JSON list of C-alpha atoms in Angstrom, two decimals:
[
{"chain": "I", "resi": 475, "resn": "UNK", "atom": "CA", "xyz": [-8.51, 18.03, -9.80]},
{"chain": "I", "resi": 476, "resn": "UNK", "atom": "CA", "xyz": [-10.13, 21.16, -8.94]},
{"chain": "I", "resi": 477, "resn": "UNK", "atom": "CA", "xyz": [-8.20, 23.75, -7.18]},
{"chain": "I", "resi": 478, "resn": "UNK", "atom": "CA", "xyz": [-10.25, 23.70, -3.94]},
{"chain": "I", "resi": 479, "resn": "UNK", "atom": "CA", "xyz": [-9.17, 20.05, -3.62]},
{"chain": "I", "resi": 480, "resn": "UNK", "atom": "CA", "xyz": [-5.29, 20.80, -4.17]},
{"chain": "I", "resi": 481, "resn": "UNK", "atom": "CA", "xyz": [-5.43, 23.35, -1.23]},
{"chain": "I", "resi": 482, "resn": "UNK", "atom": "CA", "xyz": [-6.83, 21.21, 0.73]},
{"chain": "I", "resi": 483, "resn": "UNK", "atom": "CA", "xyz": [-4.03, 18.53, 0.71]},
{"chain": "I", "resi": 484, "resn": "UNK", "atom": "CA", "xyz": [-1.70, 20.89, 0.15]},
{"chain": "I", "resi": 485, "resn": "UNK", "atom": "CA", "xyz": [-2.80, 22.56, 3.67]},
{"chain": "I", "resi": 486, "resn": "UNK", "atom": "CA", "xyz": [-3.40, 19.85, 5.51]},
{"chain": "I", "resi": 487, "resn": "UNK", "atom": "CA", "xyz": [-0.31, 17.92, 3.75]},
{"chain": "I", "resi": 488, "resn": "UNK", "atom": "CA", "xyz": [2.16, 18.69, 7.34]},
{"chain": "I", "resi": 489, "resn": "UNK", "atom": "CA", "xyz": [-0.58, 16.98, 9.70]},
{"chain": "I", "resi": 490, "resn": "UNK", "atom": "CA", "xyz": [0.14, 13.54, 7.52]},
{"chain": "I", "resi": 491, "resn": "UNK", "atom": "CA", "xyz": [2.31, 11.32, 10.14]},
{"chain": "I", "resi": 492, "resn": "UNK", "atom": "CA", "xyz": [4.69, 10.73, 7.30]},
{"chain": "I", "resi": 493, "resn": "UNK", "atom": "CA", "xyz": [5.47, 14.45, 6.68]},
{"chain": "I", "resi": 494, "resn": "UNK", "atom": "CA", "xyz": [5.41, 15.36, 10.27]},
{"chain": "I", "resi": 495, "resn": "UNK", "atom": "CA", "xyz": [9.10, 15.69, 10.96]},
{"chain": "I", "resi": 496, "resn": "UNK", "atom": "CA", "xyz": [9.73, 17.93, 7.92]},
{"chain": "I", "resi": 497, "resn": "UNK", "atom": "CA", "xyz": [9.91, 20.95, 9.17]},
{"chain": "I", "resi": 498, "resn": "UNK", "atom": "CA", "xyz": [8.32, 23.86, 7.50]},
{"chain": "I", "resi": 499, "resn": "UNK", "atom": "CA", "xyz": [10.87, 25.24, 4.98]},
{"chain": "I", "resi": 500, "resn": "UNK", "atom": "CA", "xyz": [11.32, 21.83, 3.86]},
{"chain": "I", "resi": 501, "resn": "UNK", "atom": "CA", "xyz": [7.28, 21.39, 4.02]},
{"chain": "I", "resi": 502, "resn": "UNK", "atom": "CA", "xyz": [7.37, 24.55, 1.51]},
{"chain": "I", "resi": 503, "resn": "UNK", "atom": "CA", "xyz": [9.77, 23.31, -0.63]},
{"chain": "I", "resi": 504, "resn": "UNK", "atom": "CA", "xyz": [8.20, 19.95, -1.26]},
{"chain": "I", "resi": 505, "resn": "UNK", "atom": "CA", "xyz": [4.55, 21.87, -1.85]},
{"chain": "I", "resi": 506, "resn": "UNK", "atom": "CA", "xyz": [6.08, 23.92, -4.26]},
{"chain": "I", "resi": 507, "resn": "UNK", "atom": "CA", "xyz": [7.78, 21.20, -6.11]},
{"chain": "I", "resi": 508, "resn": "UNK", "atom": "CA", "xyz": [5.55, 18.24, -6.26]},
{"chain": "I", "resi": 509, "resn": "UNK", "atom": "CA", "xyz": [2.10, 18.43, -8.27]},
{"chain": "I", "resi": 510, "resn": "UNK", "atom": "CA", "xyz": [-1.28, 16.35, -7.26]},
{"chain": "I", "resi": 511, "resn": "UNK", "atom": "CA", "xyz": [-2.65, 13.60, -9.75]},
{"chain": "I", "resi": 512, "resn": "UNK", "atom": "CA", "xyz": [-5.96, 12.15, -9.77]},
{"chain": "I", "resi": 513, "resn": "UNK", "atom": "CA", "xyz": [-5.57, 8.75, -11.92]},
{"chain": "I", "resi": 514, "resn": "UNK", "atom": "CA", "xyz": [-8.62, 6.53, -13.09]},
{"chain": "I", "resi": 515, "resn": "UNK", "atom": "CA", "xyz": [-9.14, 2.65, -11.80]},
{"chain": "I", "resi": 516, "resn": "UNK", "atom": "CA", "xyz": [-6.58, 0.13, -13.70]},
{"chain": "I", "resi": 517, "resn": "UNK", "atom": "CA", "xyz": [-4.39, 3.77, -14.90]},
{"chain": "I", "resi": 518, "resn": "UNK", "atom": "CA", "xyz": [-0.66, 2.69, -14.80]},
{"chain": "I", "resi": 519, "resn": "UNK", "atom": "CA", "xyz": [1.59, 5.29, -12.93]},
{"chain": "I", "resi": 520, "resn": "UNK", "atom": "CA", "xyz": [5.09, 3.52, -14.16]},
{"chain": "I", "resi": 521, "resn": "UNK", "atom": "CA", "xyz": [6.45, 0.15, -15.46]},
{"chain": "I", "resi": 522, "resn": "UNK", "atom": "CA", "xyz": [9.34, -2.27, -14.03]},
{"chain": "I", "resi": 523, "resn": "UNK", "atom": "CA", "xyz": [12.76, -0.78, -15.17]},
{"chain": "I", "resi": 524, "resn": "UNK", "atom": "CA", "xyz": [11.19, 2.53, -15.76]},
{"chain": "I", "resi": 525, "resn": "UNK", "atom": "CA", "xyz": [13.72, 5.65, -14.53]},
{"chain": "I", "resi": 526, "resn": "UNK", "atom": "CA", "xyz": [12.81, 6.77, -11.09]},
{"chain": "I", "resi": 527, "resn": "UNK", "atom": "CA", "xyz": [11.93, 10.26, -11.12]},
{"chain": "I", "resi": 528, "resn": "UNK", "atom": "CA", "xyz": [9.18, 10.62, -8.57]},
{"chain": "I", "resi": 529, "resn": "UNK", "atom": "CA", "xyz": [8.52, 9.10, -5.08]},
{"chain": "I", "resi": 530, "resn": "UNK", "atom": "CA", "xyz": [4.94, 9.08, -4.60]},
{"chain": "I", "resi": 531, "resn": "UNK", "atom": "CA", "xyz": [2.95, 9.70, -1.30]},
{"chain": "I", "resi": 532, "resn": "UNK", "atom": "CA", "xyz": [-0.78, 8.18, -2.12]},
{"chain": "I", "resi": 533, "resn": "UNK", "atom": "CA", "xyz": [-3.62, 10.83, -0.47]},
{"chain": "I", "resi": 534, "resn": "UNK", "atom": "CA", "xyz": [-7.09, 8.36, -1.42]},
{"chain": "I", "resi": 535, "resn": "UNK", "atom": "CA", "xyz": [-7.61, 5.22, -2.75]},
{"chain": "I", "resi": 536, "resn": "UNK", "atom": "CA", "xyz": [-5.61, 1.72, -2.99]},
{"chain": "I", "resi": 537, "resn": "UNK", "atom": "CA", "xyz": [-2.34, 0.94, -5.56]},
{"chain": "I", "resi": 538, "resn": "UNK", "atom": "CA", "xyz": [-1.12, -2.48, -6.46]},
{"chain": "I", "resi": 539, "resn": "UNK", "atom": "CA", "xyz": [2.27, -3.57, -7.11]},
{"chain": "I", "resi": 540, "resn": "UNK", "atom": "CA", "xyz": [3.15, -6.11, -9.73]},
{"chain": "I", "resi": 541, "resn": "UNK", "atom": "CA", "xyz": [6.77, -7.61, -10.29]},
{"chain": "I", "resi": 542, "resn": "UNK", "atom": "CA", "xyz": [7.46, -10.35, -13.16]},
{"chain": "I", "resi": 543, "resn": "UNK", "atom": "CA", "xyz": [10.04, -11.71, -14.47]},
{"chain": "I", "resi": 544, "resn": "UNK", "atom": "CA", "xyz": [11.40, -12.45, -18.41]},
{"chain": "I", "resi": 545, "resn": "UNK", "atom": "CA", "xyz": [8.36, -14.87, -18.84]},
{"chain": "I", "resi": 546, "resn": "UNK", "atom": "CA", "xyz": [5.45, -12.27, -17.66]},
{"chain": "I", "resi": 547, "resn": "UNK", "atom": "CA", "xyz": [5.12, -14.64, -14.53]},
{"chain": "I", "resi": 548, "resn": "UNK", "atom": "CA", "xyz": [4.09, -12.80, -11.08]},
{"chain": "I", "resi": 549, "resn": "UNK", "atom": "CA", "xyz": [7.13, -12.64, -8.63]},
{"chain": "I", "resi": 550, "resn": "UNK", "atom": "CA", "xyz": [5.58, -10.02, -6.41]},
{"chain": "I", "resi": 551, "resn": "UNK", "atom": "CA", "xyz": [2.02, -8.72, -5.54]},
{"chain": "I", "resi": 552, "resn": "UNK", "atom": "CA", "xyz": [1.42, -5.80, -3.25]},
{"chain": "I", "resi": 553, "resn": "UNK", "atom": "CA", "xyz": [-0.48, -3.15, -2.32]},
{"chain": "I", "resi": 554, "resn": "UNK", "atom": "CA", "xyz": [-0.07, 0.63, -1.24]},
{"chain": "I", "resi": 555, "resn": "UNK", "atom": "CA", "xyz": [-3.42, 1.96, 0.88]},
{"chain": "I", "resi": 556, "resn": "UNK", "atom": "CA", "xyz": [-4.42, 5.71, 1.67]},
{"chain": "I", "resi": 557, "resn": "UNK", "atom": "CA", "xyz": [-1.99, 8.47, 3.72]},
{"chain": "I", "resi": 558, "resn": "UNK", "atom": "CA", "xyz": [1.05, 5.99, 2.42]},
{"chain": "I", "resi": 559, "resn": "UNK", "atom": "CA", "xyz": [4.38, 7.04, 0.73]},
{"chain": "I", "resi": 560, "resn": "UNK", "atom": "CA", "xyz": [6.20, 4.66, -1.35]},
{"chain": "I", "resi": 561, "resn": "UNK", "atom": "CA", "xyz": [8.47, 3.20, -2.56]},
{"chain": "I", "resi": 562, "resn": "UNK", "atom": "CA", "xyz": [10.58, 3.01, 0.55]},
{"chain": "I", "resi": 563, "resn": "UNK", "atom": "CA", "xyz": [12.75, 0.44, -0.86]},
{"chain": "I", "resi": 564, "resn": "UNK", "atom": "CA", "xyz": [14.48, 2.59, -3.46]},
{"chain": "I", "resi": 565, "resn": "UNK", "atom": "CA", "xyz": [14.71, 5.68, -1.97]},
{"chain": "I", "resi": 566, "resn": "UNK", "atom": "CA", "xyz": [18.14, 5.95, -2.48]},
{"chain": "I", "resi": 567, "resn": "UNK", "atom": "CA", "xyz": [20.59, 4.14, -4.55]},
{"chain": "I", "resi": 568, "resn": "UNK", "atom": "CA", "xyz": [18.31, 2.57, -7.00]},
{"chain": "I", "resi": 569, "resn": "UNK", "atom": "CA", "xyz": [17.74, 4.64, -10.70]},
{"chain": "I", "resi": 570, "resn": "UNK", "atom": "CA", "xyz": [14.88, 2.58, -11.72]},
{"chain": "I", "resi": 571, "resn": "UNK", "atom": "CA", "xyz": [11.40, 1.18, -10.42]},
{"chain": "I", "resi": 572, "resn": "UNK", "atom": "CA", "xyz": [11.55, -2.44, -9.61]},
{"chain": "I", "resi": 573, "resn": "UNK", "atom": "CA", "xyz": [7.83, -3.46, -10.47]},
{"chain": "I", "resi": 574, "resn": "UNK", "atom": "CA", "xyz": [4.69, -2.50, -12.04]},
{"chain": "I", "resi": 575, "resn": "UNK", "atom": "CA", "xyz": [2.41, 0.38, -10.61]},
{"chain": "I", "resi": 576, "resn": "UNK", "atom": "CA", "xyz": [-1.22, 1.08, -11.54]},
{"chain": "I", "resi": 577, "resn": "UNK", "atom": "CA", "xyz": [-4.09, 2.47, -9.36]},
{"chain": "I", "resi": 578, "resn": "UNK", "atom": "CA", "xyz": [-6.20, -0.52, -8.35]},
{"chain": "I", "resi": 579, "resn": "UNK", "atom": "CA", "xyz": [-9.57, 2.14, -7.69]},
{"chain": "I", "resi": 580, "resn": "UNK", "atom": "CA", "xyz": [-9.56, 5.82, -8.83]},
{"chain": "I", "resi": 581, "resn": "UNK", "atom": "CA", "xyz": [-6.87, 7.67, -6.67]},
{"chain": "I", "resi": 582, "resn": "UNK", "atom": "CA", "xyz": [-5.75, 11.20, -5.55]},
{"chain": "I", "resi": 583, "resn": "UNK", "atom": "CA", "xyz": [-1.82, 11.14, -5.21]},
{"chain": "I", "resi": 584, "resn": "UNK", "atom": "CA", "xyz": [1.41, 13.24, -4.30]},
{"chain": "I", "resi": 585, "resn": "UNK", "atom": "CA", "xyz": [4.51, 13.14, -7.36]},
{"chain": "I", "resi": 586, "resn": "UNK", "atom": "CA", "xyz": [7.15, 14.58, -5.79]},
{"chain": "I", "resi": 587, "resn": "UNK", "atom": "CA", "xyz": [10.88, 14.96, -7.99]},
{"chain": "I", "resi": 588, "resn": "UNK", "atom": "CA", "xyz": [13.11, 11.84, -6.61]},
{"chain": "I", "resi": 589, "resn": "UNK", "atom": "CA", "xyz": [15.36, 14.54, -5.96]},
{"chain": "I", "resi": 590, "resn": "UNK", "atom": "CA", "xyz": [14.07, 16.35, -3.42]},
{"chain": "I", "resi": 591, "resn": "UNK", "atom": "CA", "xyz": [12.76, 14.08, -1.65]},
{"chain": "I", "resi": 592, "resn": "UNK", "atom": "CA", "xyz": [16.14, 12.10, -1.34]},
{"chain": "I", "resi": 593, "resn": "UNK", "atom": "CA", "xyz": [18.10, 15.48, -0.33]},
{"chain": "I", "resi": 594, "resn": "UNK", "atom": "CA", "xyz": [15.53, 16.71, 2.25]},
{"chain": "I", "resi": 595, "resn": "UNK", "atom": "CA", "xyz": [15.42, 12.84, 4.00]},
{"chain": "I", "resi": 596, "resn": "UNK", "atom": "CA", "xyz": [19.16, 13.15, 4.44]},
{"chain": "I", "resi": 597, "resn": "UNK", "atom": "CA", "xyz": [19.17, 16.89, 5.87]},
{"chain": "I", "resi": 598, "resn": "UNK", "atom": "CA", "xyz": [16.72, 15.55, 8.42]},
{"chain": "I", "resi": 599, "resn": "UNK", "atom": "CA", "xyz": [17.87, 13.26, 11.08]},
{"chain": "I", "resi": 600, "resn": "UNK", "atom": "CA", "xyz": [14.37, 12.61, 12.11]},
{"chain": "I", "resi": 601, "resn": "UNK", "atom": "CA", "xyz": [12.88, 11.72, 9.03]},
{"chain": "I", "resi": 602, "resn": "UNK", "atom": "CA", "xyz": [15.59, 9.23, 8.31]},
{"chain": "I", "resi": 603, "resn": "UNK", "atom": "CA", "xyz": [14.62, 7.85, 11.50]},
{"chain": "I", "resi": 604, "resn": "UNK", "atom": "CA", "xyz": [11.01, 7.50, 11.24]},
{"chain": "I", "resi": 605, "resn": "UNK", "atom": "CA", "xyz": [11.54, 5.93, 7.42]},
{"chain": "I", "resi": 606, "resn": "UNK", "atom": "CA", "xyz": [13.93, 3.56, 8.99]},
{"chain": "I", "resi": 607, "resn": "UNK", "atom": "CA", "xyz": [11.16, 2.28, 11.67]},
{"chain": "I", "resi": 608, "resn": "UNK", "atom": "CA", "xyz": [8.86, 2.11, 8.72]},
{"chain": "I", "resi": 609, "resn": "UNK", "atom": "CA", "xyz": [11.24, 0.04, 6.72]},
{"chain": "I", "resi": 610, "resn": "UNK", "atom": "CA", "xyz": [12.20, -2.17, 9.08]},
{"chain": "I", "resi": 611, "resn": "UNK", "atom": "CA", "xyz": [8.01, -2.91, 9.81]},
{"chain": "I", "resi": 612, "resn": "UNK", "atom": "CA", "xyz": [7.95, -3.73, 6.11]},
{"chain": "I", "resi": 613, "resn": "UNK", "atom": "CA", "xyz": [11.05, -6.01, 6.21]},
{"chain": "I", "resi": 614, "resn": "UNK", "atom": "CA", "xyz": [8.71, -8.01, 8.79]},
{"chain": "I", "resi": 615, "resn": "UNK", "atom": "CA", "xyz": [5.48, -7.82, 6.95]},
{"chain": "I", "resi": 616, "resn": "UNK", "atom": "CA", "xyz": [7.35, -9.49, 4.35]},
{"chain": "I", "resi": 617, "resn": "UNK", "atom": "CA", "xyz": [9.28, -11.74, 6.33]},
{"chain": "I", "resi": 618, "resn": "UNK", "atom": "CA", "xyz": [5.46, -13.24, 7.32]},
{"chain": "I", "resi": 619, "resn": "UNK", "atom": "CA", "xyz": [4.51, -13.70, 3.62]},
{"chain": "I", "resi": 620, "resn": "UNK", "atom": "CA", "xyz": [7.73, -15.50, 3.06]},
{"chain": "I", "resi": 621, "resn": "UNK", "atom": "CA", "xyz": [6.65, -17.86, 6.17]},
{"chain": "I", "resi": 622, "resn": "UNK", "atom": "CA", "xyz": [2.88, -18.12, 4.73]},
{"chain": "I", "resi": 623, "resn": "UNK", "atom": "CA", "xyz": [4.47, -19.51, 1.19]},
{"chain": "I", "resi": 624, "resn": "UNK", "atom": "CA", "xyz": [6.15, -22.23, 3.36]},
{"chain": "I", "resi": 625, "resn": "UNK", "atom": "CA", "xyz": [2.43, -23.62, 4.61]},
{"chain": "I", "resi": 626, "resn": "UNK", "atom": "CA", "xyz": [2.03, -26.54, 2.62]},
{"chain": "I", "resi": 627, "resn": "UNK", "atom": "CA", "xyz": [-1.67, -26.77, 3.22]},
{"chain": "I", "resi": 628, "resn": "UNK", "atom": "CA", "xyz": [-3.43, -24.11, 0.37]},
{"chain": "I", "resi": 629, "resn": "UNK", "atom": "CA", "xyz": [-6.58, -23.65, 2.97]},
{"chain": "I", "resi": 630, "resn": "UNK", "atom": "CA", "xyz": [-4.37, -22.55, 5.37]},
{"chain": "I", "resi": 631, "resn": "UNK", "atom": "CA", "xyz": [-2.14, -19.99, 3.23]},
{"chain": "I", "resi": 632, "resn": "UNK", "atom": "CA", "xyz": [-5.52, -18.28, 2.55]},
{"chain": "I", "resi": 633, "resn": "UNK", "atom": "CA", "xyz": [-6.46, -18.35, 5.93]},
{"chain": "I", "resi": 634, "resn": "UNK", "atom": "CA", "xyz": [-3.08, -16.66, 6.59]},
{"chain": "I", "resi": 635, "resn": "UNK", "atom": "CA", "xyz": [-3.19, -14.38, 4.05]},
{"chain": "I", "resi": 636, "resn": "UNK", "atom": "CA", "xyz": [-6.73, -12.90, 4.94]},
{"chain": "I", "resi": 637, "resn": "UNK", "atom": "CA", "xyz": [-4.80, -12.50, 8.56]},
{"chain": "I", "resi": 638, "resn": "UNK", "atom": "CA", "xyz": [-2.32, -10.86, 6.73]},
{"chain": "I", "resi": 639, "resn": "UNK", "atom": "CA", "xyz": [-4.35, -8.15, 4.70]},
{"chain": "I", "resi": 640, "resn": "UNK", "atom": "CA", "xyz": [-6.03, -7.32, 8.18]},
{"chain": "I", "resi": 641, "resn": "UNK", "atom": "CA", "xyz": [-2.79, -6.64, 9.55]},
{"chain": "I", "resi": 642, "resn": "UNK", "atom": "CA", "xyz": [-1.16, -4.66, 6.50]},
{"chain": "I", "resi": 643, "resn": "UNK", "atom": "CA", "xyz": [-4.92, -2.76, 5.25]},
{"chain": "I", "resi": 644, "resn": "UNK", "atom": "CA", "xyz": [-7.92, -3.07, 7.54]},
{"chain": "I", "resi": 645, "resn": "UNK", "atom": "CA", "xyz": [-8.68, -0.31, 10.14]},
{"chain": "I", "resi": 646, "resn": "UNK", "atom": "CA", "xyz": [-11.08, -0.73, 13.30]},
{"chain": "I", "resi": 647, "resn": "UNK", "atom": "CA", "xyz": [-14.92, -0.51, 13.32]},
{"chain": "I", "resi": 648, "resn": "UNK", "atom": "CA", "xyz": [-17.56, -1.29, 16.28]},
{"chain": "I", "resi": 649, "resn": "UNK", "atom": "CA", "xyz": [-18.17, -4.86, 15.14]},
{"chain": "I", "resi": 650, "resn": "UNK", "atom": "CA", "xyz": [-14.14, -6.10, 14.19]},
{"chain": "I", "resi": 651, "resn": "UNK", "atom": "CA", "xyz": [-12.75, -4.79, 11.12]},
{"chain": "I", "resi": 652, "resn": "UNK", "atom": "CA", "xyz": [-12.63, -3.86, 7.67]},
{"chain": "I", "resi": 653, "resn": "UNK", "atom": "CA", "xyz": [-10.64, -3.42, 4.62]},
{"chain": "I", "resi": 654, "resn": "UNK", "atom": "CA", "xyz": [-12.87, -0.86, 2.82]},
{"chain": "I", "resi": 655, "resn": "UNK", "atom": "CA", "xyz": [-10.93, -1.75, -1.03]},
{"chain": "I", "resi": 656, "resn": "UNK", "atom": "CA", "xyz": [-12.55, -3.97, -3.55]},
{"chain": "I", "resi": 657, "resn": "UNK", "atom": "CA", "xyz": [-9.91, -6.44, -3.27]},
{"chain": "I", "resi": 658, "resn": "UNK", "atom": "CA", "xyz": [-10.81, -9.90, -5.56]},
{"chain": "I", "resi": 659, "resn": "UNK", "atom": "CA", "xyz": [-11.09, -13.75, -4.41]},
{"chain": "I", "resi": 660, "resn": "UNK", "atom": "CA", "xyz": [-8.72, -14.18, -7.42]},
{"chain": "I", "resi": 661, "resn": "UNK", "atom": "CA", "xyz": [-6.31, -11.71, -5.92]},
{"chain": "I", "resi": 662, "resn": "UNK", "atom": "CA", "xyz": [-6.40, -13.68, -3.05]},
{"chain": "I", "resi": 663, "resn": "UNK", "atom": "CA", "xyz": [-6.18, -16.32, -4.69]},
{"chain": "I", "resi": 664, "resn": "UNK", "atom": "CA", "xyz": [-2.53, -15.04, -6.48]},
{"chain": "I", "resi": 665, "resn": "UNK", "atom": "CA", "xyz": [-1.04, -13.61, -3.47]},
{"chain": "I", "resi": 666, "resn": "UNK", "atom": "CA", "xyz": [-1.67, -17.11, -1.42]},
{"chain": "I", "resi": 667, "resn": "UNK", "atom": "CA", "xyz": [-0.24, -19.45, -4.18]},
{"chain": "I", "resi": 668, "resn": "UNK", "atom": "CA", "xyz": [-3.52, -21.30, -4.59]},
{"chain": "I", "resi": 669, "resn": "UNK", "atom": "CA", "xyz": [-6.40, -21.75, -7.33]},
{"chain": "I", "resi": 670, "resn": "UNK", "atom": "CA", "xyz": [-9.39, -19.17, -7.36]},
{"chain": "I", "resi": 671, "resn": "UNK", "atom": "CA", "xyz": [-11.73, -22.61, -6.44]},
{"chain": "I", "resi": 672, "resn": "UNK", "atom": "CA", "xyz": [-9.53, -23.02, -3.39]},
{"chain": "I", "resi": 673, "resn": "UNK", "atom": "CA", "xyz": [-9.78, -19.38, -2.09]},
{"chain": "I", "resi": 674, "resn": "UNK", "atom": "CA", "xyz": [-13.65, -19.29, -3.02]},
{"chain": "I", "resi": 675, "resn": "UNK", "atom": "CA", "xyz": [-14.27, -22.15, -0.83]},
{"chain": "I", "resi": 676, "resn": "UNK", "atom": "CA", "xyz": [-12.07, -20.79, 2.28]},
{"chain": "I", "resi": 677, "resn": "UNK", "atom": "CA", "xyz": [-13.91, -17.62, 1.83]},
{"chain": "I", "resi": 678, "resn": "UNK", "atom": "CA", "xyz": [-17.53, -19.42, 2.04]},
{"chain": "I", "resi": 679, "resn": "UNK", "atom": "CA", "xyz": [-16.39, -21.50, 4.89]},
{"chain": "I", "resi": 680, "resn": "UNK", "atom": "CA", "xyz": [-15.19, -18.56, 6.83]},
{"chain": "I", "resi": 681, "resn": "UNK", "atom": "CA", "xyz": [-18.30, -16.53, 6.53]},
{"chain": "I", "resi": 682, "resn": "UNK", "atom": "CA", "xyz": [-20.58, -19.28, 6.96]},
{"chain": "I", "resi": 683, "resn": "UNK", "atom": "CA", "xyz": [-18.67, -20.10, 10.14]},
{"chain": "I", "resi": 684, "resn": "UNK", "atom": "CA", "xyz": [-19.37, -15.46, 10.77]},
{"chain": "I", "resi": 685, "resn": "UNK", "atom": "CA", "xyz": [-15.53, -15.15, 10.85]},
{"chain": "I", "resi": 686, "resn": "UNK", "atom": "CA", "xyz": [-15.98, -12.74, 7.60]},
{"chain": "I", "resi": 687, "resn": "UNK", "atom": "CA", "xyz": [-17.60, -11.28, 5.01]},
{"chain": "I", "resi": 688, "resn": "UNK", "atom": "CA", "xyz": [-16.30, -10.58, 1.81]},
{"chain": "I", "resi": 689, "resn": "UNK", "atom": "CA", "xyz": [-17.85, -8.77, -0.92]},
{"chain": "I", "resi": 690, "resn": "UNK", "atom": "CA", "xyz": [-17.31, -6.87, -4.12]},
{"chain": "I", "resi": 691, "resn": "UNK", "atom": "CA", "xyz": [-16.49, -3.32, -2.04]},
{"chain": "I", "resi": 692, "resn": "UNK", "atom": "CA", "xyz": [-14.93, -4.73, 1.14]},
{"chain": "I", "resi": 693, "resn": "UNK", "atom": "CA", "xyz": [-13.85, -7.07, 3.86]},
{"chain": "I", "resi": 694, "resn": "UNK", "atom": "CA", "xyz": [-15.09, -7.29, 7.17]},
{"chain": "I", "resi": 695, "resn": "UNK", "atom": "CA", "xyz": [-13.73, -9.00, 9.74]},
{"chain": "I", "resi": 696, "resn": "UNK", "atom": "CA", "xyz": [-15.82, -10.29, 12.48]},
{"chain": "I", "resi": 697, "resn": "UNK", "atom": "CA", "xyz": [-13.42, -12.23, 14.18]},
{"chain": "I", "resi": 698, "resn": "UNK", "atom": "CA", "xyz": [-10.33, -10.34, 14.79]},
{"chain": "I", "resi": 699, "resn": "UNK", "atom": "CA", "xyz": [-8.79, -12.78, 17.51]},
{"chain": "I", "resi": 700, "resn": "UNK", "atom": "CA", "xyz": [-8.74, -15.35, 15.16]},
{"chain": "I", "resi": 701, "resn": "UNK", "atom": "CA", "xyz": [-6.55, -13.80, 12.07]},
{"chain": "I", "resi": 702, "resn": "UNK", "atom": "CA", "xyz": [-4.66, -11.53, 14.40]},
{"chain": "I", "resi": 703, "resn": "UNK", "atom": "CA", "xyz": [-3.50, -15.28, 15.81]},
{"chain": "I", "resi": 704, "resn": "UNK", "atom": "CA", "xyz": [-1.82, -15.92, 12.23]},
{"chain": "I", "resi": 705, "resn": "UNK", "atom": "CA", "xyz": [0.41, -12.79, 12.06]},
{"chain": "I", "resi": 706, "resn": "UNK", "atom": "CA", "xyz": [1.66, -12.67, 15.76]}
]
């Protein structure tokens, strides 16, 4: 990363909504601690089980989260988009990373010593605060995947699950919405429990029927009433 890029986040790091409530000795102190890392598409940042040294605040581009268990088969699939800190879930208490990390396009992001960033959250009232909104939002995102897994029709868990990525990744644009990562019908596919046939042919349907449009870069959405109806 050249240096004019690392001022520039650096400077503009305090206007990021999740470092907001630092205030500016602590801003300081986690600028002159944490380093920037620019990581290629399909680099892995840790493992599963891995010691936790850094929590990671992701400037540009998308990260997916893998868990497994003994037999290599996916538990958990998620995914981490820009101006996002994570992970949330193991802030504190936990001494290891609990899945898989790898940058899903070429990313810019924040390492910043486990340390720090633990003893600065607990200094700061408000910052606990605003991390415990933001948990309990992702306690409810996931409490909606659990309910889509229930669905026993495979049509409609994609259906759901397209909602779902709309909620969690896609941001406004004049015509609906998009989600501006080249997410895959086989990802789609994995995170809704069905075959890569199934999730082809829900995609086809959808756009013939100009609900979407899904291609190689990104997802519009063209009918916003209808997948904001699955995630109410």
């Amino acid at each position: 990363m050249v240096n004019r890029d690392l001022e520039f986040y650096i400077e503009y790091l305090q206007n990021e909504e999740f470092f907001a409530n630092f205030t500016s000795e602590q801003l300081n102190e986690i600028e002159n601690s944490a380093v920037i890392h620019q990581y290629r598409k399909g680099q892995i940042l840790f493992f599963q089980s891995d010691p936790k040294i850094y929590s990671y605040y992701l400037l540009k581009g998308l990260i997916k989260l893998e868990r497994s268990d003994e037999s290599g088969e996916l538990l958990y699939v998620d995914y981490v988009t820009s101006h996002s800190f994570f992970p949330y879930s193991s802030v504190f208490g936990h001494r290891e990373y609990i899945y898989n990390c790898y940058a899903a396009t070429n990313i810019d992001i924040l390492l910043i010593p486990n340390d720090v960033m633990e003893r600065l959250i607990k200094e700061n009232i408000h910052q606990m605060q605003y991390m415990f909104k933001q948990m309990a939002e992702t306690v409810a995102f996931l409490e909606k995947r659990i309910q889509i897994t229930a669905i026993s029709s495979a049509t409609d868990r994609v259906e759901h699950m397209l909602g779902l990525w709309k909620y969690d990744m896609a941001r406004p644009v004049t015509d609906g919405s998009i989600i501006q990562y080249p997410l895959t019908i086989n990802e789609l596919a994995i995170v809704s429990g069905t075959t890569r046939e199934t999730a082809g042919k829900v995609v086809r349907d959808l756009t013939e029927e100009g609900k979407i449009k899904f291609t190689r870069k990104a997802i519009y959405y063209y009918d916003c009433d209808y997948f904001d109806a699955m995630v109410e």
